[in-house]
Amino acid sequence: MTTIDPTPAFSPQHEALIKSVPLRDGSSIQSERISYKHDGSSLEGYLAWDSSAAGPQPGVLVIHDWFGEGEYVHARAHMLARLGYVAFAADIYGAGVRPQGDEAPAVAGTFYADKQLLRARVQAGFDRLRSDSRVDPDRIAVIGYCFGGSATLEFARTGAPIAGAVSFHGGLITHEPADVANLRAPLLVLTGADDPVVPDEAVVAFENELRTAPELDWQIVSYSGAPHAFTQPMLPSYRPKADARSWRAMEAFFEEILA
């Protein structure tokens, strides 16, 4: 089920984010609310694309932070659509589950504690995006923010046929024993150098785990002065310079893997 949403309203902060990506001549960005399911659970995501594009385009699956699928990832989807990608903001929690305040860590924690469910919910979003006729099924990347960054990396561990994975200030979860055997896709990890959630020792431990897969293509970039959630303009943690630099790093990565 889809619901056309051609003129979404955004907060001034998110509108400014969207406009930081120039709209190409002749482009017409459209969006839809999309209902889909996983194992009987109703999910509701958000698709944005350039309707002027001819033929299937590369796709980008966007995974939300611990507040759930909402305006922030919708704005990111519009930014990606302006770059020429079909972007789908997936729903990990379930339709109507959009926690606020202190509820958010608890809801996210249920998925951190059940990594198989977490991976399966990302898979459901991936399957929905891959099945869309506007998408080239062989050119799909996954990105995520905070909780979504962790989810993105967990999904990459499944060996899913993705072109690459990008984590923005996501938690770096290591596994014991190291769970890297199925990793195939290139990884780009963008983290804050002043992130108390992902301290230096967590970065080193994650790097050491990746090093056990010598053929794996990965990059980790730390941004000075950037705390956790440095890309989110509605929060006091926002750092415009680190946000802009991390977005450009993602663009360069996509130029390699989605060309």
Tab-separated table of N, CA and C in Angstrom, residues 75-158:
chain	number	residue	atom	x	y	z
A	75	ALA	N	13.916	13.735	5.669
A	75	ALA	CA	14.750	14.788	5.091
A	75	ALA	C	15.975	14.186	4.410
A	76	ARG	N	16.597	13.212	5.064
A	76	ARG	CA	17.760	12.566	4.453
A	76	ARG	C	17.365	11.845	3.164
A	77	ALA	N	16.185	11.248	3.153
A	77	ALA	CA	15.721	10.578	1.932
A	77	ALA	C	15.562	11.584	0.798
A	78	HIS	N	15.038	12.768	1.101
A	78	HIS	CA	14.906	13.799	0.066
A	78	HIS	C	16.277	14.264	-0.429
A	79	MET	N	17.230	14.378	0.464
A	79	MET	CA	18.582	14.747	0.057
A	79	MET	C	19.156	13.711	-0.898
A	80	LEU	N	18.958	12.459	-0.582
A	80	LEU	CA	19.449	11.381	-1.445
A	80	LEU	C	18.740	11.382	-2.790
A	81	ALA	N	17.431	11.660	-2.775
A	81	ALA	CA	16.685	11.729	-4.036
A	81	ALA	C	17.221	12.844	-4.916
A	82	ARG	N	17.635	13.956	-4.311
A	82	ARG	CA	18.214	15.055	-5.079
A	82	ARG	C	19.549	14.647	-5.717
A	83	LEU	N	20.205	13.660	-5.137
A	83	LEU	CA	21.448	13.155	-5.717
A	83	LEU	C	21.203	12.118	-6.809
A	84	GLY	N	19.949	11.726	-6.980
A	84	GLY	CA	19.620	10.764	-8.023
A	84	GLY	C	19.362	9.355	-7.541
A	85	TYR	N	19.263	9.165	-6.226
A	85	TYR	CA	19.003	7.837	-5.681
A	85	TYR	C	17.524	7.687	-5.296
A	86	VAL	N	17.041	6.471	-5.351
A	86	VAL	CA	15.727	6.153	-4.790
A	86	VAL	C	15.965	5.777	-3.332
A	87	ALA	N	15.454	6.578	-2.425
A	87	ALA	CA	15.770	6.419	-1.007
A	87	ALA	C	14.545	5.947	-0.237
A	88	PHE	N	14.738	4.912	0.565
A	88	PHE	CA	13.646	4.371	1.367
A	88	PHE	C	14.029	4.400	2.835
A	89	ALA	N	13.320	5.217	3.611
A	89	ALA	CA	13.494	5.256	5.060
A	89	ALA	C	12.657	4.127	5.655
A	90	ALA	N	13.336	3.086	6.086
A	90	ALA	CA	12.651	1.896	6.587
A	90	ALA	C	12.171	2.099	8.024
A	91	ASP	N	11.294	1.223	8.441
A	91	ASP	CA	10.716	1.246	9.790
A	91	ASP	C	11.172	-0.014	10.512
A	92	ILE	N	12.024	0.138	11.511
A	92	ILE	CA	12.499	-1.019	12.271
A	92	ILE	C	11.551	-1.368	13.407
A	93	TYR	N	10.951	-0.357	14.046
A	93	TYR	CA	10.165	-0.583	15.256
A	93	TYR	C	8.777	-1.150	15.006
A	94	GLY	N	8.113	-0.705	13.948
A	94	GLY	CA	6.728	-1.086	13.699
A	94	GLY	C	5.855	0.138	13.558
A	95	ALA	N	4.774	0.013	12.803
A	95	ALA	CA	3.888	1.146	12.530
A	95	ALA	C	3.376	1.756	13.831
A	96	GLY	N	3.512	3.060	13.948
A	96	GLY	CA	3.022	3.768	15.116
A	96	GLY	C	3.946	3.761	16.317
A	97	VAL	N	5.044	3.020	16.248
A	97	VAL	CA	5.988	2.982	17.368
A	97	VAL	C	7.056	4.045	17.112
A	98	ARG	N	6.865	5.210	17.726
A	98	ARG	CA	7.761	6.349	17.541
A	98	ARG	C	8.047	6.927	18.918
A	99	PRO	N	8.932	6.298	19.677
A	99	PRO	CA	9.140	6.685	21.074
A	99	PRO	C	9.739	8.075	21.211
A	100	GLN	N	9.434	8.714	22.325
A	100	GLN	CA	9.961	10.033	22.630
A	100	GLN	C	10.683	9.987	23.972
A	101	GLY	N	11.622	10.904	24.142
A	101	GLY	CA	12.291	11.038	25.431
A	101	GLY	C	12.904	9.751	25.922
A	102	ASP	N	12.647	9.453	27.199
A	102	ASP	CA	13.271	8.300	27.842
A	102	ASP	C	12.750	6.967	27.318
A	103	GLU	N	11.669	6.982	26.546
A	103	GLU	CA	11.154	5.732	25.979
A	103	GLU	C	12.081	5.181	24.908
A	104	ALA	N	12.775	6.081	24.206
A	104	ALA	CA	13.549	5.668	23.042
A	104	ALA	C	14.648	4.652	23.365
A	105	PRO	N	15.470	4.878	24.416
A	105	PRO	CA	16.500	3.882	24.711
A	105	PRO	C	15.927	2.507	25.028
A	106	ALA	N	14.788	2.475	25.689
A	106	ALA	CA	14.186	1.194	26.040
A	106	ALA	C	13.729	0.441	24.801
A	107	VAL	N	13.074	1.160	23.868
A	107	VAL	CA	12.622	0.501	22.637
A	107	VAL	C	13.818	0.034	21.823
A	108	ALA	N	14.816	0.905	21.673
A	108	ALA	CA	16.012	0.505	20.927
A	108	ALA	C	16.688	-0.694	21.585
A	109	GLY	N	16.678	-0.700	22.911
A	109	GLY	CA	17.338	-1.784	23.630
A	109	GLY	C	16.761	-3.148	23.349
A	110	THR	N	15.462	-3.214	23.065
A	110	THR	CA	14.864	-4.512	22.756
A	110	THR	C	15.426	-5.072	21.449
A	111	PHE	N	15.801	-4.195	20.530
A	111	PHE	CA	16.376	-4.652	19.264
A	111	PHE	C	17.871	-4.924	19.392
A	112	TYR	N	18.564	-4.117	20.203
A	112	TYR	CA	19.972	-4.423	20.469
A	112	TYR	C	20.107	-5.796	21.124
A	113	ALA	N	19.127	-6.143	21.957
A	113	ALA	CA	19.172	-7.419	22.663
A	113	ALA	C	18.774	-8.592	21.774
A	114	ASP	N	18.146	-8.322	20.659
A	114	ASP	CA	17.708	-9.372	19.728
A	114	ASP	C	18.237	-9.030	18.337
A	115	LYS	N	19.515	-9.295	18.120
A	115	LYS	CA	20.152	-8.883	16.871
A	115	LYS	C	19.567	-9.595	15.664
A	116	GLN	N	19.034	-10.792	15.856
A	116	GLN	CA	18.408	-11.480	14.724
A	116	GLN	C	17.161	-10.728	14.263
A	117	LEU	N	16.368	-10.240	15.218
A	117	LEU	CA	15.197	-9.448	14.860
A	117	LEU	C	15.627	-8.132	14.221
A	118	LEU	N	16.644	-7.505	14.781
A	118	LEU	CA	17.148	-6.250	14.219
A	118	LEU	C	17.554	-6.450	12.766
A	119	ARG	N	18.326	-7.469	12.509
A	119	ARG	CA	18.769	-7.737	11.137
A	119	ARG	C	17.582	-8.053	10.233
A	120	ALA	N	16.612	-8.790	10.761
A	120	ALA	CA	15.455	-9.181	9.951
A	120	ALA	C	14.605	-7.972	9.573
A	121	ARG	N	14.475	-7.006	10.477
A	121	ARG	CA	13.691	-5.809	10.162
A	121	ARG	C	14.394	-4.965	9.090
A	122	VAL	N	15.728	-4.898	9.140
A	122	VAL	CA	16.442	-4.206	8.072
A	122	VAL	C	16.268	-4.969	6.758
A	123	GLN	N	16.316	-6.279	6.839
A	123	GLN	CA	16.112	-7.100	5.641
A	123	GLN	C	14.746	-6.832	5.020
A	124	ALA	N	13.722	-6.662	5.845
A	124	ALA	CA	12.379	-6.392	5.325
A	124	ALA	C	12.358	-5.081	4.555
A	125	GLY	N	13.039	-4.057	5.086
A	125	GLY	CA	13.122	-2.792	4.372
A	125	GLY	C	13.906	-2.923	3.085
A	126	PHE	N	14.987	-3.666	3.146
A	126	PHE	CA	15.801	-3.908	1.952
A	126	PHE	C	14.987	-4.611	0.875
A	127	ASP	N	14.237	-5.634	1.274
A	127	ASP	CA	13.422	-6.383	0.307
A	127	ASP	C	12.379	-5.475	-0.329
A	128	ARG	N	11.777	-4.594	0.490
A	128	ARG	CA	10.767	-3.692	-0.062
A	128	ARG	C	11.381	-2.722	-1.066
A	129	LEU	N	12.538	-2.176	-0.741
A	129	LEU	CA	13.202	-1.265	-1.665
A	129	LEU	C	13.649	-2.005	-2.927
A	130	ARG	N	14.201	-3.166	-2.756
A	130	ARG	CA	14.729	-3.923	-3.900
A	130	ARG	C	13.633	-4.327	-4.871
A	131	SER	N	12.424	-4.502	-4.375
A	131	SER	CA	11.320	-4.931	-5.229
A	131	SER	C	10.689	-3.786	-6.002
A	132	ASP	N	11.079	-2.546	-5.695
A	132	ASP	CA	10.476	-1.393	-6.344
A	132	ASP	C	10.986	-1.285	-7.774
A	133	SER	N	10.078	-1.092	-8.718
A	133	SER	CA	10.445	-1.053	-10.135
A	133	SER	C	11.331	0.141	-10.478
A	134	ARG	N	11.354	1.146	-9.611
A	134	ARG	CA	12.192	2.321	-9.855
A	134	ARG	C	13.643	2.100	-9.462
A	135	VAL	N	13.939	0.943	-8.858
A	135	VAL	CA	15.253	0.686	-8.265
A	135	VAL	C	16.004	-0.378	-9.057
A	136	ASP	N	17.296	-0.138	-9.252
A	136	ASP	CA	18.188	-1.155	-9.797
A	136	ASP	C	18.542	-2.101	-8.657
A	137	PRO	N	18.067	-3.338	-8.669
A	137	PRO	CA	18.244	-4.227	-7.514
A	137	PRO	C	19.692	-4.627	-7.255
A	138	ASP	N	20.563	-4.391	-8.213
A	138	ASP	CA	21.972	-4.734	-8.039
A	138	ASP	C	22.807	-3.559	-7.548
A	139	ARG	N	22.163	-2.408	-7.326
A	139	ARG	CA	22.896	-1.231	-6.857
A	139	ARG	C	22.131	-0.593	-5.694
A	140	ILE	N	22.275	-1.207	-4.525
A	140	ILE	CA	21.611	-0.703	-3.328
A	140	ILE	C	22.631	-0.603	-2.192
A	141	ALA	N	22.666	0.555	-1.554
A	141	ALA	CA	23.484	0.763	-0.363
A	141	ALA	C	22.573	0.964	0.838
A	142	VAL	N	23.135	0.801	2.028
A	142	VAL	CA	22.388	0.990	3.275
A	142	VAL	C	23.142	1.998	4.129
A	143	ILE	N	22.408	2.978	4.678
A	143	ILE	CA	23.003	3.923	5.615
A	143	ILE	C	22.129	3.985	6.861
A	144	GLY	N	22.735	4.426	7.962
A	144	GLY	CA	21.955	4.545	9.188
A	144	GLY	C	22.565	5.545	10.137
A	145	TYR	N	21.712	6.078	11.013
A	145	TYR	CA	22.089	7.116	11.965
A	145	TYR	C	21.904	6.626	13.395
A	146	CYS	N	22.936	6.760	14.229
A	146	CYS	CA	22.889	6.346	15.632
A	146	CYS	C	22.476	4.876	15.733
A	147	PHE	N	21.338	4.587	16.323
A	147	PHE	CA	20.803	3.215	16.347
A	147	PHE	C	20.821	2.614	14.946
A	148	GLY	N	20.445	3.428	13.956
A	148	GLY	CA	20.421	2.945	12.578
A	148	GLY	C	21.795	2.635	12.030
A	149	GLY	N	22.827	3.347	12.520
A	149	GLY	CA	24.186	3.018	12.112
A	149	GLY	C	24.579	1.639	12.594
A	150	SER	N	24.246	1.335	13.847
A	150	SER	CA	24.505	-0.013	14.380
A	150	SER	C	23.735	-1.061	13.599
A	151	ALA	N	22.459	-0.758	13.304
A	151	ALA	CA	21.635	-1.706	12.551
A	151	ALA	C	22.195	-1.949	11.159
A	152	THR	N	22.706	-0.898	10.536
A	152	THR	CA	23.291	-1.027	9.205
A	152	THR	C	24.481	-1.976	9.221
A	153	LEU	N	25.354	-1.829	10.209
A	153	LEU	CA	26.527	-2.692	10.297
A	153	LEU	C	26.133	-4.130	10.632
A	154	GLU	N	25.112	-4.284	11.470
A	154	GLU	CA	24.634	-5.638	11.762
A	154	GLU	C	24.073	-6.295	10.499
A	155	PHE	N	23.358	-5.518	9.698
A	155	PHE	CA	22.807	-6.068	8.461
A	155	PHE	C	23.928	-6.468	7.502
A	156	ALA	N	24.976	-5.663	7.437
A	156	ALA	CA	26.105	-6.018	6.568
A	156	ALA	C	26.713	-7.354	6.981
A	157	ARG	N	26.672	-7.664	8.278
A	157	ARG	CA	27.226	-8.931	8.755
A	157	ARG	C	26.451	-10.146	8.251
A	158	THR	N	25.247	-9.947	7.744
A	158	THR	CA	24.479	-11.078	7.227
A	158	THR	C	24.973	-11.536	5.865
